[in-house]
XYZ file of C-alpha atoms in Angstrom:
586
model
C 1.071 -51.179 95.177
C 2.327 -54.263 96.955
C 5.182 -53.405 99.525
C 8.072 -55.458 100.154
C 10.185 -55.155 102.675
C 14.100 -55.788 101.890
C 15.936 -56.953 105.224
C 17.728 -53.237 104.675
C 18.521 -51.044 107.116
C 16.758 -48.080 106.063
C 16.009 -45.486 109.268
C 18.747 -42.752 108.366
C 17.595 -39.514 106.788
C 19.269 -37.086 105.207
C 19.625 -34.403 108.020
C 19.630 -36.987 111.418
C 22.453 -39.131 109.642
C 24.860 -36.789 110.926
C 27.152 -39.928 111.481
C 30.073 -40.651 109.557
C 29.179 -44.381 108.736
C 26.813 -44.829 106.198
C 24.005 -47.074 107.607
C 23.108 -48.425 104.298
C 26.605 -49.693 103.150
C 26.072 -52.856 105.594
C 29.068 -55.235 106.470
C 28.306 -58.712 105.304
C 26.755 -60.097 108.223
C 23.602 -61.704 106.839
C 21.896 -58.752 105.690
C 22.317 -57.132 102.225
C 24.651 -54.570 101.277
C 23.557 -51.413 98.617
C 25.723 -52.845 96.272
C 23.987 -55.963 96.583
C 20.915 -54.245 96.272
C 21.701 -52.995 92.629
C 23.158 -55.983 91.171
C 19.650 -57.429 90.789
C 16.995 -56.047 89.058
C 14.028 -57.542 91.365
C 16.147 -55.983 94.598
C 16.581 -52.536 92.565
C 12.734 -52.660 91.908
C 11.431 -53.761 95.345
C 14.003 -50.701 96.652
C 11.554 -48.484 95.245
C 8.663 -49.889 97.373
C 10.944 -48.444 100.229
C 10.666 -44.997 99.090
C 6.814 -45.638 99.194
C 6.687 -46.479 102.790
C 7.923 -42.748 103.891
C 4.586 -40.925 102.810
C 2.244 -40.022 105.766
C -1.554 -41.816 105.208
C -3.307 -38.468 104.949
C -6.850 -38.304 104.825
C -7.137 -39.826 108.486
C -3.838 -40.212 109.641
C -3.538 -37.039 112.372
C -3.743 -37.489 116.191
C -5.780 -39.305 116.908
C -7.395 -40.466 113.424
C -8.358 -36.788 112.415
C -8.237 -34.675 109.707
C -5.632 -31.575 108.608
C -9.184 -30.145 107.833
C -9.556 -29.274 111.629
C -6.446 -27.206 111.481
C -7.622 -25.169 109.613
C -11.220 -23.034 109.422
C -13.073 -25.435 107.424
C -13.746 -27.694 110.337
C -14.008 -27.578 113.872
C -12.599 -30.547 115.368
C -14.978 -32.260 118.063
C -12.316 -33.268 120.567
C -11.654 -29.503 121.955
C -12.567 -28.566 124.533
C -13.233 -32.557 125.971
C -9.900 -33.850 125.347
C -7.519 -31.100 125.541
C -4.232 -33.793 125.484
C -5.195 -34.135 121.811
C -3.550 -32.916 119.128
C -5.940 -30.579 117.504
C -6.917 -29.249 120.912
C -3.693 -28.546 121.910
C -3.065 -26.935 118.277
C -5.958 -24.741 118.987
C -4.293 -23.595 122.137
C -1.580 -22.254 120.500
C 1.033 -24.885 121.933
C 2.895 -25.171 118.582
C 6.503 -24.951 119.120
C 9.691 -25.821 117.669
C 10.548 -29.122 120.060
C 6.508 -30.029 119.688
C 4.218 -29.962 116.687
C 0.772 -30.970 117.129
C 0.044 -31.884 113.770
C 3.381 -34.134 113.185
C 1.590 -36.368 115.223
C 0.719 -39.996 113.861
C -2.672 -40.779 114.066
C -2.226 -43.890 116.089
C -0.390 -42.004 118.926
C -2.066 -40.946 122.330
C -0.128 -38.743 124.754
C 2.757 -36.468 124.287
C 5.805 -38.400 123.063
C 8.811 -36.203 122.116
C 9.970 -39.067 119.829
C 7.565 -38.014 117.216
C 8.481 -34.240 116.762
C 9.813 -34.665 113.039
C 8.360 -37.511 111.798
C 6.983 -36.494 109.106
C 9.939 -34.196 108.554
C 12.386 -37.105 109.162
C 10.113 -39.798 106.513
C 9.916 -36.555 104.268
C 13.803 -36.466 104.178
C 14.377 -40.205 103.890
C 11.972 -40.247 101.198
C 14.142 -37.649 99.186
C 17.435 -39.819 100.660
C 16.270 -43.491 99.741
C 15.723 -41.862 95.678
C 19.093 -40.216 95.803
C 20.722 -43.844 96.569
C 18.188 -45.269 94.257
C 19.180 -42.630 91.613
C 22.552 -42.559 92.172
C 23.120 -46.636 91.639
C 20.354 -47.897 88.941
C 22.809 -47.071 85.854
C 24.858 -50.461 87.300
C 21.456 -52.215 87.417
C 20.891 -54.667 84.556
C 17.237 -55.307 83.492
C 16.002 -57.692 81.067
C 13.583 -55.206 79.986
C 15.299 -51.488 79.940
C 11.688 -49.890 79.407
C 11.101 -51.082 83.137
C 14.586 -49.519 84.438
C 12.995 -46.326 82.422
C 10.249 -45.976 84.028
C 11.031 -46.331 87.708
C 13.502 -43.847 86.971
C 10.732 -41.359 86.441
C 8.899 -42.739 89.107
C 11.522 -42.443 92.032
C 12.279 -38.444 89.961
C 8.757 -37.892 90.678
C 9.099 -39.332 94.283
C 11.787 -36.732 95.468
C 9.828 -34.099 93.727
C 6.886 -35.017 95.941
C 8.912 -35.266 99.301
C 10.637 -32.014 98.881
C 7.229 -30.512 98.170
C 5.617 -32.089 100.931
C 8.777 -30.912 103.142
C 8.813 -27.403 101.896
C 5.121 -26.991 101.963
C 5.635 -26.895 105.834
C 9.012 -25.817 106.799
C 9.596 -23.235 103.588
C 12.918 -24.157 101.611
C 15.429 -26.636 101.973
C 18.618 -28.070 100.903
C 18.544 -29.266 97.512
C 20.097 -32.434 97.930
C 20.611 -34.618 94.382
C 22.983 -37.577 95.462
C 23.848 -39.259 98.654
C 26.399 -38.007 100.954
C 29.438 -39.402 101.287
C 30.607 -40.788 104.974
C 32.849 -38.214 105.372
C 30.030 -35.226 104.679
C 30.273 -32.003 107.184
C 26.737 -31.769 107.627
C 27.567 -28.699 109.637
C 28.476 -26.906 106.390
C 25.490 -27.706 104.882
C 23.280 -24.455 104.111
C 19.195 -23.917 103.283
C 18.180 -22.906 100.023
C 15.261 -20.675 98.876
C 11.420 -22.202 98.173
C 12.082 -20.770 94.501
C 14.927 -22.953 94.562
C 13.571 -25.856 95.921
C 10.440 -25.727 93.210
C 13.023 -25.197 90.663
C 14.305 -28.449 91.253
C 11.201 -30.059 92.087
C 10.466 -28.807 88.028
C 13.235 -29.868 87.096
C 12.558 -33.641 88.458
C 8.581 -33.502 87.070
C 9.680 -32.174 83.643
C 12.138 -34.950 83.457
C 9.969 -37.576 84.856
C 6.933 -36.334 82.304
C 9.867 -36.088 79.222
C 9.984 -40.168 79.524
C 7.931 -42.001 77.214
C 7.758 -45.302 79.416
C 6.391 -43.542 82.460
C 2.854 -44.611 82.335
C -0.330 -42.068 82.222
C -2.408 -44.014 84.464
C -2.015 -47.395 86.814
C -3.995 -49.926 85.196
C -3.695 -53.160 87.663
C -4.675 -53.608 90.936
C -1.101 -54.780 92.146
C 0.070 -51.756 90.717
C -2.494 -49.679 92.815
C -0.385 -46.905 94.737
C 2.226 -46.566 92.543
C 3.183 -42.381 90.671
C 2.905 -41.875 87.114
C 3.438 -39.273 84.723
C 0.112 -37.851 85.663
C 1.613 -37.328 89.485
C 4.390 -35.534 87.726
C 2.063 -33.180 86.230
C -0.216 -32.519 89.693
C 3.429 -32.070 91.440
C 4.766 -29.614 89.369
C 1.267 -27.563 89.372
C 1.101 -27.079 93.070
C 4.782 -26.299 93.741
C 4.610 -24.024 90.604
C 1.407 -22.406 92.522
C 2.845 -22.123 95.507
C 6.286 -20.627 94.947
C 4.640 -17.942 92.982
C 2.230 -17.210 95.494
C 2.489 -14.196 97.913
C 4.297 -16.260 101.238
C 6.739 -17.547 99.121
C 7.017 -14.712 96.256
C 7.344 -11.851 98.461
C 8.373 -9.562 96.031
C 5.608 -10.096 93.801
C 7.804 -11.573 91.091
C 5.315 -11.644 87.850
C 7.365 -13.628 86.305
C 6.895 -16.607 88.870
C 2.851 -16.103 87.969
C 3.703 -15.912 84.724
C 5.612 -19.294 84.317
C 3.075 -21.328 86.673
C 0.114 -20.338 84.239
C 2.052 -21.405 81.174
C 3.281 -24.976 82.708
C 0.432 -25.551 84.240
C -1.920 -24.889 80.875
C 0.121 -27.658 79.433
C -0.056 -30.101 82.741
C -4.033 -29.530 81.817
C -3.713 -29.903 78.062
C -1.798 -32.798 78.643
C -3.882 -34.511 80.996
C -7.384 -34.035 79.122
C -5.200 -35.170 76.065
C -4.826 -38.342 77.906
C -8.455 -38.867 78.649
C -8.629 -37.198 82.389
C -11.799 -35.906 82.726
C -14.334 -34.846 85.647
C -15.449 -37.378 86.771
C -19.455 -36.739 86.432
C -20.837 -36.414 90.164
C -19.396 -34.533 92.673
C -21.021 -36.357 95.508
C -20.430 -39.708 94.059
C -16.662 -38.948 93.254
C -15.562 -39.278 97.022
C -17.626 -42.744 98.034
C -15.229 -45.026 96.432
C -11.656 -45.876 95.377
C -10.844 -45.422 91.751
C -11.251 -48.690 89.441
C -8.202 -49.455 87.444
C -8.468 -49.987 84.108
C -7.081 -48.486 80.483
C -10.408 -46.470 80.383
C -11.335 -46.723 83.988
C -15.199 -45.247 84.994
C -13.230 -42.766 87.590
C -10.831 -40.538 84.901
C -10.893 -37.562 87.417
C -8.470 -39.488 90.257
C -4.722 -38.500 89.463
C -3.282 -40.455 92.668
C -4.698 -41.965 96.028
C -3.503 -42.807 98.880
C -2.932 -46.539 99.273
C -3.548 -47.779 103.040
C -0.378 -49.974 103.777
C 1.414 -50.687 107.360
C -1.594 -51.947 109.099
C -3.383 -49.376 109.133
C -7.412 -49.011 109.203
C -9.030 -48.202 105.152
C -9.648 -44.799 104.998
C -13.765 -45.464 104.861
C -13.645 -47.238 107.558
C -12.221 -44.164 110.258
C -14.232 -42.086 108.015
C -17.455 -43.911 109.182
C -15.792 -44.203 113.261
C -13.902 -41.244 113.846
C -16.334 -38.788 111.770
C -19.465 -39.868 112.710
C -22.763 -38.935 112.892
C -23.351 -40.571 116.831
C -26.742 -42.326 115.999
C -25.394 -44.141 112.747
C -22.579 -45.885 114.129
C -18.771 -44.833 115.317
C -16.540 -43.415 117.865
C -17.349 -39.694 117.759
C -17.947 -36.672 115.743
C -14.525 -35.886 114.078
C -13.726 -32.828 112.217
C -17.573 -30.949 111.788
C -17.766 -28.284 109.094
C -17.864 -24.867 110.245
C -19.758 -22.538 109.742
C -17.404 -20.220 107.945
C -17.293 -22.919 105.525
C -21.087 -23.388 105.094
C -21.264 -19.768 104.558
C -18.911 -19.787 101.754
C -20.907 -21.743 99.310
C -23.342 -19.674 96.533
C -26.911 -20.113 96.428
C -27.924 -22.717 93.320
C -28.016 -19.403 90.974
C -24.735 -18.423 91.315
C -25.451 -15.578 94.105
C -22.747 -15.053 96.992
C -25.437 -15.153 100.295
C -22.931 -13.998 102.950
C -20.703 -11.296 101.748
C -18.735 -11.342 105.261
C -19.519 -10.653 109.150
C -20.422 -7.060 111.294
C -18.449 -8.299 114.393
C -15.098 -9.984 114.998
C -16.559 -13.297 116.270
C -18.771 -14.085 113.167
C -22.153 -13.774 114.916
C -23.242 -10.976 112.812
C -23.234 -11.829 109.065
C -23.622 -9.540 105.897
C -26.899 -11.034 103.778
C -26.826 -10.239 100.727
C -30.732 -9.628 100.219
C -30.837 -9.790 96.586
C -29.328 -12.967 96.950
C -32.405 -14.809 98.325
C -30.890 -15.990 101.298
C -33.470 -16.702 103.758
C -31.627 -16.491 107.395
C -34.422 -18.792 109.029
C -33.953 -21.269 106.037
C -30.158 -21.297 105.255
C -30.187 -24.245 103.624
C -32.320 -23.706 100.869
C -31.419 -23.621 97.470
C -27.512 -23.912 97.931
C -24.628 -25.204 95.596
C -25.244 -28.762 95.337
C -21.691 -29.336 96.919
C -22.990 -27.971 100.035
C -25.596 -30.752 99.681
C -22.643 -33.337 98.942
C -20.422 -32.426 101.888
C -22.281 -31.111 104.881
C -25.081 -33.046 107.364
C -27.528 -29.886 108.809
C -29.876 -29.889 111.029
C -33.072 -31.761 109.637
C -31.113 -32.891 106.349
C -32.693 -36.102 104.923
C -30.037 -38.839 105.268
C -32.238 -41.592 104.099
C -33.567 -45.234 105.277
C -32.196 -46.612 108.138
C -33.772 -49.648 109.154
C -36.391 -48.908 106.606
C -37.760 -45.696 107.934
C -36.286 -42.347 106.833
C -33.755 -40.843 109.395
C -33.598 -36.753 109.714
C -30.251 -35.095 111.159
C -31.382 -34.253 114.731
C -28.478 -32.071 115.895
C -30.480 -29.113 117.416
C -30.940 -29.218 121.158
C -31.315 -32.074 123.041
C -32.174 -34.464 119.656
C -30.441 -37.622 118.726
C -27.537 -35.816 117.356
C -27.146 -32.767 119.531
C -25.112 -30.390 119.684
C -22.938 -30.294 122.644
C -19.833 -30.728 123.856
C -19.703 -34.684 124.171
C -16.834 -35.838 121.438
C -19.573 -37.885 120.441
C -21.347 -35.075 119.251
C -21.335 -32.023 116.663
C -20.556 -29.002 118.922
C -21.434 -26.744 115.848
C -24.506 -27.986 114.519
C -22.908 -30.293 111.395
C -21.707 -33.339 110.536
C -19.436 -34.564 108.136
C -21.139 -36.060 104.879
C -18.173 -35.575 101.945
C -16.286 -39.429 101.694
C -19.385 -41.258 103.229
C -22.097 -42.871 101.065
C -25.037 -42.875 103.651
C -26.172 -46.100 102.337
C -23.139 -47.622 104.146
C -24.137 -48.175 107.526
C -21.013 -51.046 108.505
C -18.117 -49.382 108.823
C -16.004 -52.438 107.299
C -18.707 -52.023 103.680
C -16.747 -48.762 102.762
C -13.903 -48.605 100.067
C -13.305 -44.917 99.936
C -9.598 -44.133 99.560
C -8.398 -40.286 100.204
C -7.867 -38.548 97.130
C -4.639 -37.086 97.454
C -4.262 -35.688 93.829
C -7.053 -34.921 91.059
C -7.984 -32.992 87.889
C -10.275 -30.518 89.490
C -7.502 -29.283 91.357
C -5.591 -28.503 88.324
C -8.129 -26.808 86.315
C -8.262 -24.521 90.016
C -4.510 -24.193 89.977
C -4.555 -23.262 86.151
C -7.496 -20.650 86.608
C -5.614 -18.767 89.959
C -2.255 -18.859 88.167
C -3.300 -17.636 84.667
C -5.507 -14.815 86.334
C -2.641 -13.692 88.403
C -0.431 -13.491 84.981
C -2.703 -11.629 83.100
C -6.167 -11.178 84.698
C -9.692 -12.845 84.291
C -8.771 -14.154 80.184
C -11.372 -16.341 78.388
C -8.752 -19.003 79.466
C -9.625 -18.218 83.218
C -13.305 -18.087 82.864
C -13.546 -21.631 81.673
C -11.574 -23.445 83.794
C -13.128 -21.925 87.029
C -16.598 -22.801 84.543
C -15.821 -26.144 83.852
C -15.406 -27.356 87.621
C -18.418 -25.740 88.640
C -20.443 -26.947 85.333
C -19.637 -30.318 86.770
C -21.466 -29.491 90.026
C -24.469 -28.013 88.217
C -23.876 -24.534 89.409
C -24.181 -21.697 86.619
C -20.931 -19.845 84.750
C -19.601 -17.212 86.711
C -20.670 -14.143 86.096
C -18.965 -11.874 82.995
C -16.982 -8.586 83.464
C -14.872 -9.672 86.470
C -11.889 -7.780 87.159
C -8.823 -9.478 88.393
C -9.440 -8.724 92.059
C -13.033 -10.057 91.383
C -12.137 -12.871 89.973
C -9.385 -13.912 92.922
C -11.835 -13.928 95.182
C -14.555 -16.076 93.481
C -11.221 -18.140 92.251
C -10.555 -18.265 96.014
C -14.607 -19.590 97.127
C -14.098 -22.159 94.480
C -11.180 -23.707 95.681
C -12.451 -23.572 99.353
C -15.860 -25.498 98.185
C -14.673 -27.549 95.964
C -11.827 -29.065 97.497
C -13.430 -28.879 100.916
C -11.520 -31.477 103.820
C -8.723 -32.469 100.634
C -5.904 -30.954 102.854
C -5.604 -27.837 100.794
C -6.995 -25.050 103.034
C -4.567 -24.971 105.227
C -2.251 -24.352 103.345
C -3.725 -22.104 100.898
C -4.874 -19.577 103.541
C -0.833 -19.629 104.067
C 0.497 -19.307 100.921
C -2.259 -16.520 100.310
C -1.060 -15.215 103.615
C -4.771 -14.484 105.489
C -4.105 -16.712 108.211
C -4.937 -14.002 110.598
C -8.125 -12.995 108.932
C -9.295 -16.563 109.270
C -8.415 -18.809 112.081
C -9.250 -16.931 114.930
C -12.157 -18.993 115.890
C -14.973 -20.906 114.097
C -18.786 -21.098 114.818
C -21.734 -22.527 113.942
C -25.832 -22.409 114.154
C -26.971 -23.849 117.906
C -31.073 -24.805 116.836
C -34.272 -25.016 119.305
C -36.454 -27.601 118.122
C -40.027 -25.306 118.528
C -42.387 -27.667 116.750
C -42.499 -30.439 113.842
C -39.963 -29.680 111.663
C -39.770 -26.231 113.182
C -36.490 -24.580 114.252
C -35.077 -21.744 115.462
C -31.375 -21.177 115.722
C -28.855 -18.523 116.878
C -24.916 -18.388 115.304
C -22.710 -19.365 118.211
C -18.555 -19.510 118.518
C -17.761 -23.250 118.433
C -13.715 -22.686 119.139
C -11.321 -19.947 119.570
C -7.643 -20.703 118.917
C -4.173 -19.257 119.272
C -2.737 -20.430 116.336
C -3.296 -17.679 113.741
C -0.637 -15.350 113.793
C 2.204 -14.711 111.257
C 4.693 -17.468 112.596
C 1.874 -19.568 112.073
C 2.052 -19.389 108.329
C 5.263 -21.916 108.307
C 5.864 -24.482 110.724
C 8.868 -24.105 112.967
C 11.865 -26.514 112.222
C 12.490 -29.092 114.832
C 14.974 -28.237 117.571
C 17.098 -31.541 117.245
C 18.054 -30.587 113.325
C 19.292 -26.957 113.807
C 21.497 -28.695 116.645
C 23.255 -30.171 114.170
C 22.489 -27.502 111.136
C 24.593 -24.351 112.774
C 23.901 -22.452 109.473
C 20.214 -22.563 109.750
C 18.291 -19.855 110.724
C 15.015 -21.185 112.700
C 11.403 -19.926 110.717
C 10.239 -16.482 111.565
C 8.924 -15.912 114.696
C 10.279 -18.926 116.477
């Protein structure tokens, strides 16, 4: 999406702007006043590219250029222990607090700065601010062509609907805020609202935005690249629908909130396929390139990507620097599967290999021996996502320079383990985003995937088996993701309890380092069963492509328990919020 930048003042949010001047009603001193603003259609349109500019990068964009996958137990990120001023270090060390957040760090930023506690907090609420002024002053806007003014009226709907879910995601609810305030607002007076309530208005946004018939299915242009549609509506709604029925948020196990998500979400999933999304064909493939745009585009998986704007480096390219594999190129290792994760995918059959772990620190796992899983050989004959996401010791990664290159990360090889930030201290490398055939990090056009179908068909199948167990319905949307990665049906005669689990493995493999762990292992509320440490497989190189390896701890962290599972508020906005309680357990 192209962004222009109106000479606007734009910096106050919603919460911070506890002043009783409006900063966007500007005197006329040269600049342009909001009135101004919506007397022209071009300025109303560009207004919207504002709005834009508050979403965080994703993918990449956490202190310093990692990934929200090593806060959670899906990676181990390669900077702790060697760099313990980082971010996910000190996250690991349990230094979250309500004046300091290690993951509301930009990526770009080195040491502690307590200017960016909030920030994405403060662009989440000036996202949701900039489309109530938007909102509240397009009727006076005059456009040559009203189907236009339409349509970026669902957009900017669909826009506050992603902010608040974004916000409440982290923080739990929020004020449900609909219009600007007025210069004379008592922000002291102004009270939190439920998550429930919160989703019901972000539903209440997405159903509108989806209800208009010139809000567009898909972007088809490249300087249109970046911008929502009515298939963001859709993914929006689904996930805050998921969440606020799920156990953090639905703590008295409302049905009814189970029973809702299934039913809007089944027609978020008719309604997409309807509109020719589709998986796309190749899992591995999927991730090594940006979507093309076109009415019947190659890519009909991708519901919305992140656009890189601002300056900062392509997504690829930190992929191929800041996740590296040390002999192929780039700054260090990055966020490194765990082992946890690794264990979690089937064999190719369908079998479950590791059922779960004797001891407390994950050194001692349950085989299940009718499963085939050979200990010595534990990468043999797994899911071919496994294949498409993780780099193991001795895994083929193909020519470079014309000779075939081998993963050496056992002991003392070329890729070691260790605990160098240059190198894997758990045995793996990344391999999900990175086509190995790139070997320049400036080749790479890989955007991060922020929304797509197979998530839906995953939040369909958990939400309809919650409502009303393991249903036909169930079985083959879970089936139809994994038919795409060549793994077999599941298997028949689940019960529901069976079927949340293998609902649960699904969503962990298949949407591996897509920044939805975290939070699930909240919302499901089993942080404390899983982010107590992580480990890996240390190998001893004993002869030619002969190994022997022993399960080792990688990281322990202090970051699992209960007032963990939301993120504390920052100090400076209960200062000026005296009816806010702070989170649980901080």
């Amino acid at each position: 999406m192209k962004r222009i930048t109106l000479n606007i003042l734009l910096i106050a949010t919603v919460l911070i702007g506890a002043c009783r001047k409006d900063p966007l009603d500007l005197m006329p001193d040269g600049r342009i006043t909001i009135d101004q603003v919506f007397t022209d259609e071009m300025m109303a349109s560009e207004y919207v590219n504002t709005i834009y500019a508050n979403m965080q990068h994703y993918g990449t964009a956490y202190n310093y250029w990692t990934m929200l996958a090593g806060y959670s137990d899906e990676a181990h990120d390669n900077d702790f222990p060697q760099d313990m001023g980082r971010a996910p270090s000190r996250w690991y060390n349990g230094e979250l607090r309500p004046n300091w957040n290690p993951m509301d760090i930009p990526a770009s930023v080195g040491a502690y700065d307590p200017t960016t506690n909030g920030f994405y907090y403060r662009n989440g609420w000036k996202g949701i601010r900039q489309s109530n002024v938007f909102l509240a002053n397009i009727d006076k806007t005059v456009f040559t062509n009203p189907t236009v003014k339409a349509r970026l009226i669902a957009e900017v709907k669909t826009l506050r609907a992603f902010f608040y879910l974004e916000l409440i995601k982290m923080y739990g609810g929020m004020p449900v805020v609909d219009k600007p305030f007025t210069v004379d607002f008592k922000f002291e007076t102004l009270p939190r609202q439920s998550f429930k309530e919160c989703v019901d208005f972000i539903k209440q946004n997405c159903d509108q935005a989806i209800a208009e018939s010139n809000f567009p299915w898909r972007i088809t242009t490249e300087p249109e690249r970046g911008r929502f549609t009515k298939a963001v509506a859709h993914a929006v709604r689904s996930q805050a629908l998921l969440f606020g029925a799920s156990p953090l948020w639905n703590p008295e196990g409302d049905a009814g909130r189970w029973t809702l998500a299934a039913a809007d979400i089944k027609q978020s999933l008719q309604a997409l396929t309807d509109a020719g999304y589709q998986l796309y064909p190749e899992y591995e493939a999927f991730f090594y390139g940006r979507s093309d745009l076109s009415p019947s585009p190659g890519d009909k998986e991708t519901i919305y990507e992140v656009k890189t704007f601002g300056g900062t480096p392509e997504f690829s390219h930190l992929m191929f620097r800041m996740h590296a594999i040390p002999t192929l190129g780039g700054d260090k290792a990055g966020c490194s599967p765990s082992q946890e994760l690794v264990d979690a995918y089937e064999m190719a059959d369908g079998q479950i290999p590791i059922l779960g772990y004797q001891d407390d620190d994950h050194l001692q796992p349950v085989i299940n021996t009718a499963s085939g899983y050979d200990e010595k050989h534990p990468y043999l004959n797994r899911d071919p996502r496994f294949y498409a996401t993780v780099w193991y010791n001795d895994a083929l990664y193909g020519d470079v320079n014309g000779k075939p290159y081998r993963i050496q990360s056992y002991v003392g090889g070329a890729d070691g383990i260790s605990n160098l930030m240059q190198r894997t201290h758990n045995g793996y490398y990344l391999r999900k985003f990175r086509n190995p055939k790139q070997l320049d990090p400036n080749t790479g056009t890989a955007l991060f995937k922020k929304y797509r179908l197979g998530e839906i068909y995953l939040n369909y199948a958990e939400a309809a088996n919650e409502a009303a167990g393991p249903t036909s319905d169930v079985y083959d949307a879970v089936n139809a993701v994994r038919a795409r990665a060549k793994m077999p049906q599941l298997p028949a005669g689940l019960n529901k309890e069976a079927m949340r689990e293998r609902i649960r493995r699904e969503r962990r493999v298949e949407m591996s380092f897509e920044e939805q762990r975290i939070w699930d292992v909240r919302r499901w509320k089993i942080l404390g069963q899983t982010d107590k440490l992580t480990t890996g497989i240390e190998w001893t190189k004993t002869g030619e492509g002969q190994f022997t390896g022993k399960r080792v701890v990688a990281g322990r962290r202090k970051s699992w328990a209960d007032n963990y599972l939301i993120i504390p508020i920052p100090t400076s906005e209960l200062t000026l919020m005296p009816l806010w309680e702070q989170n649980p357990g901080w």
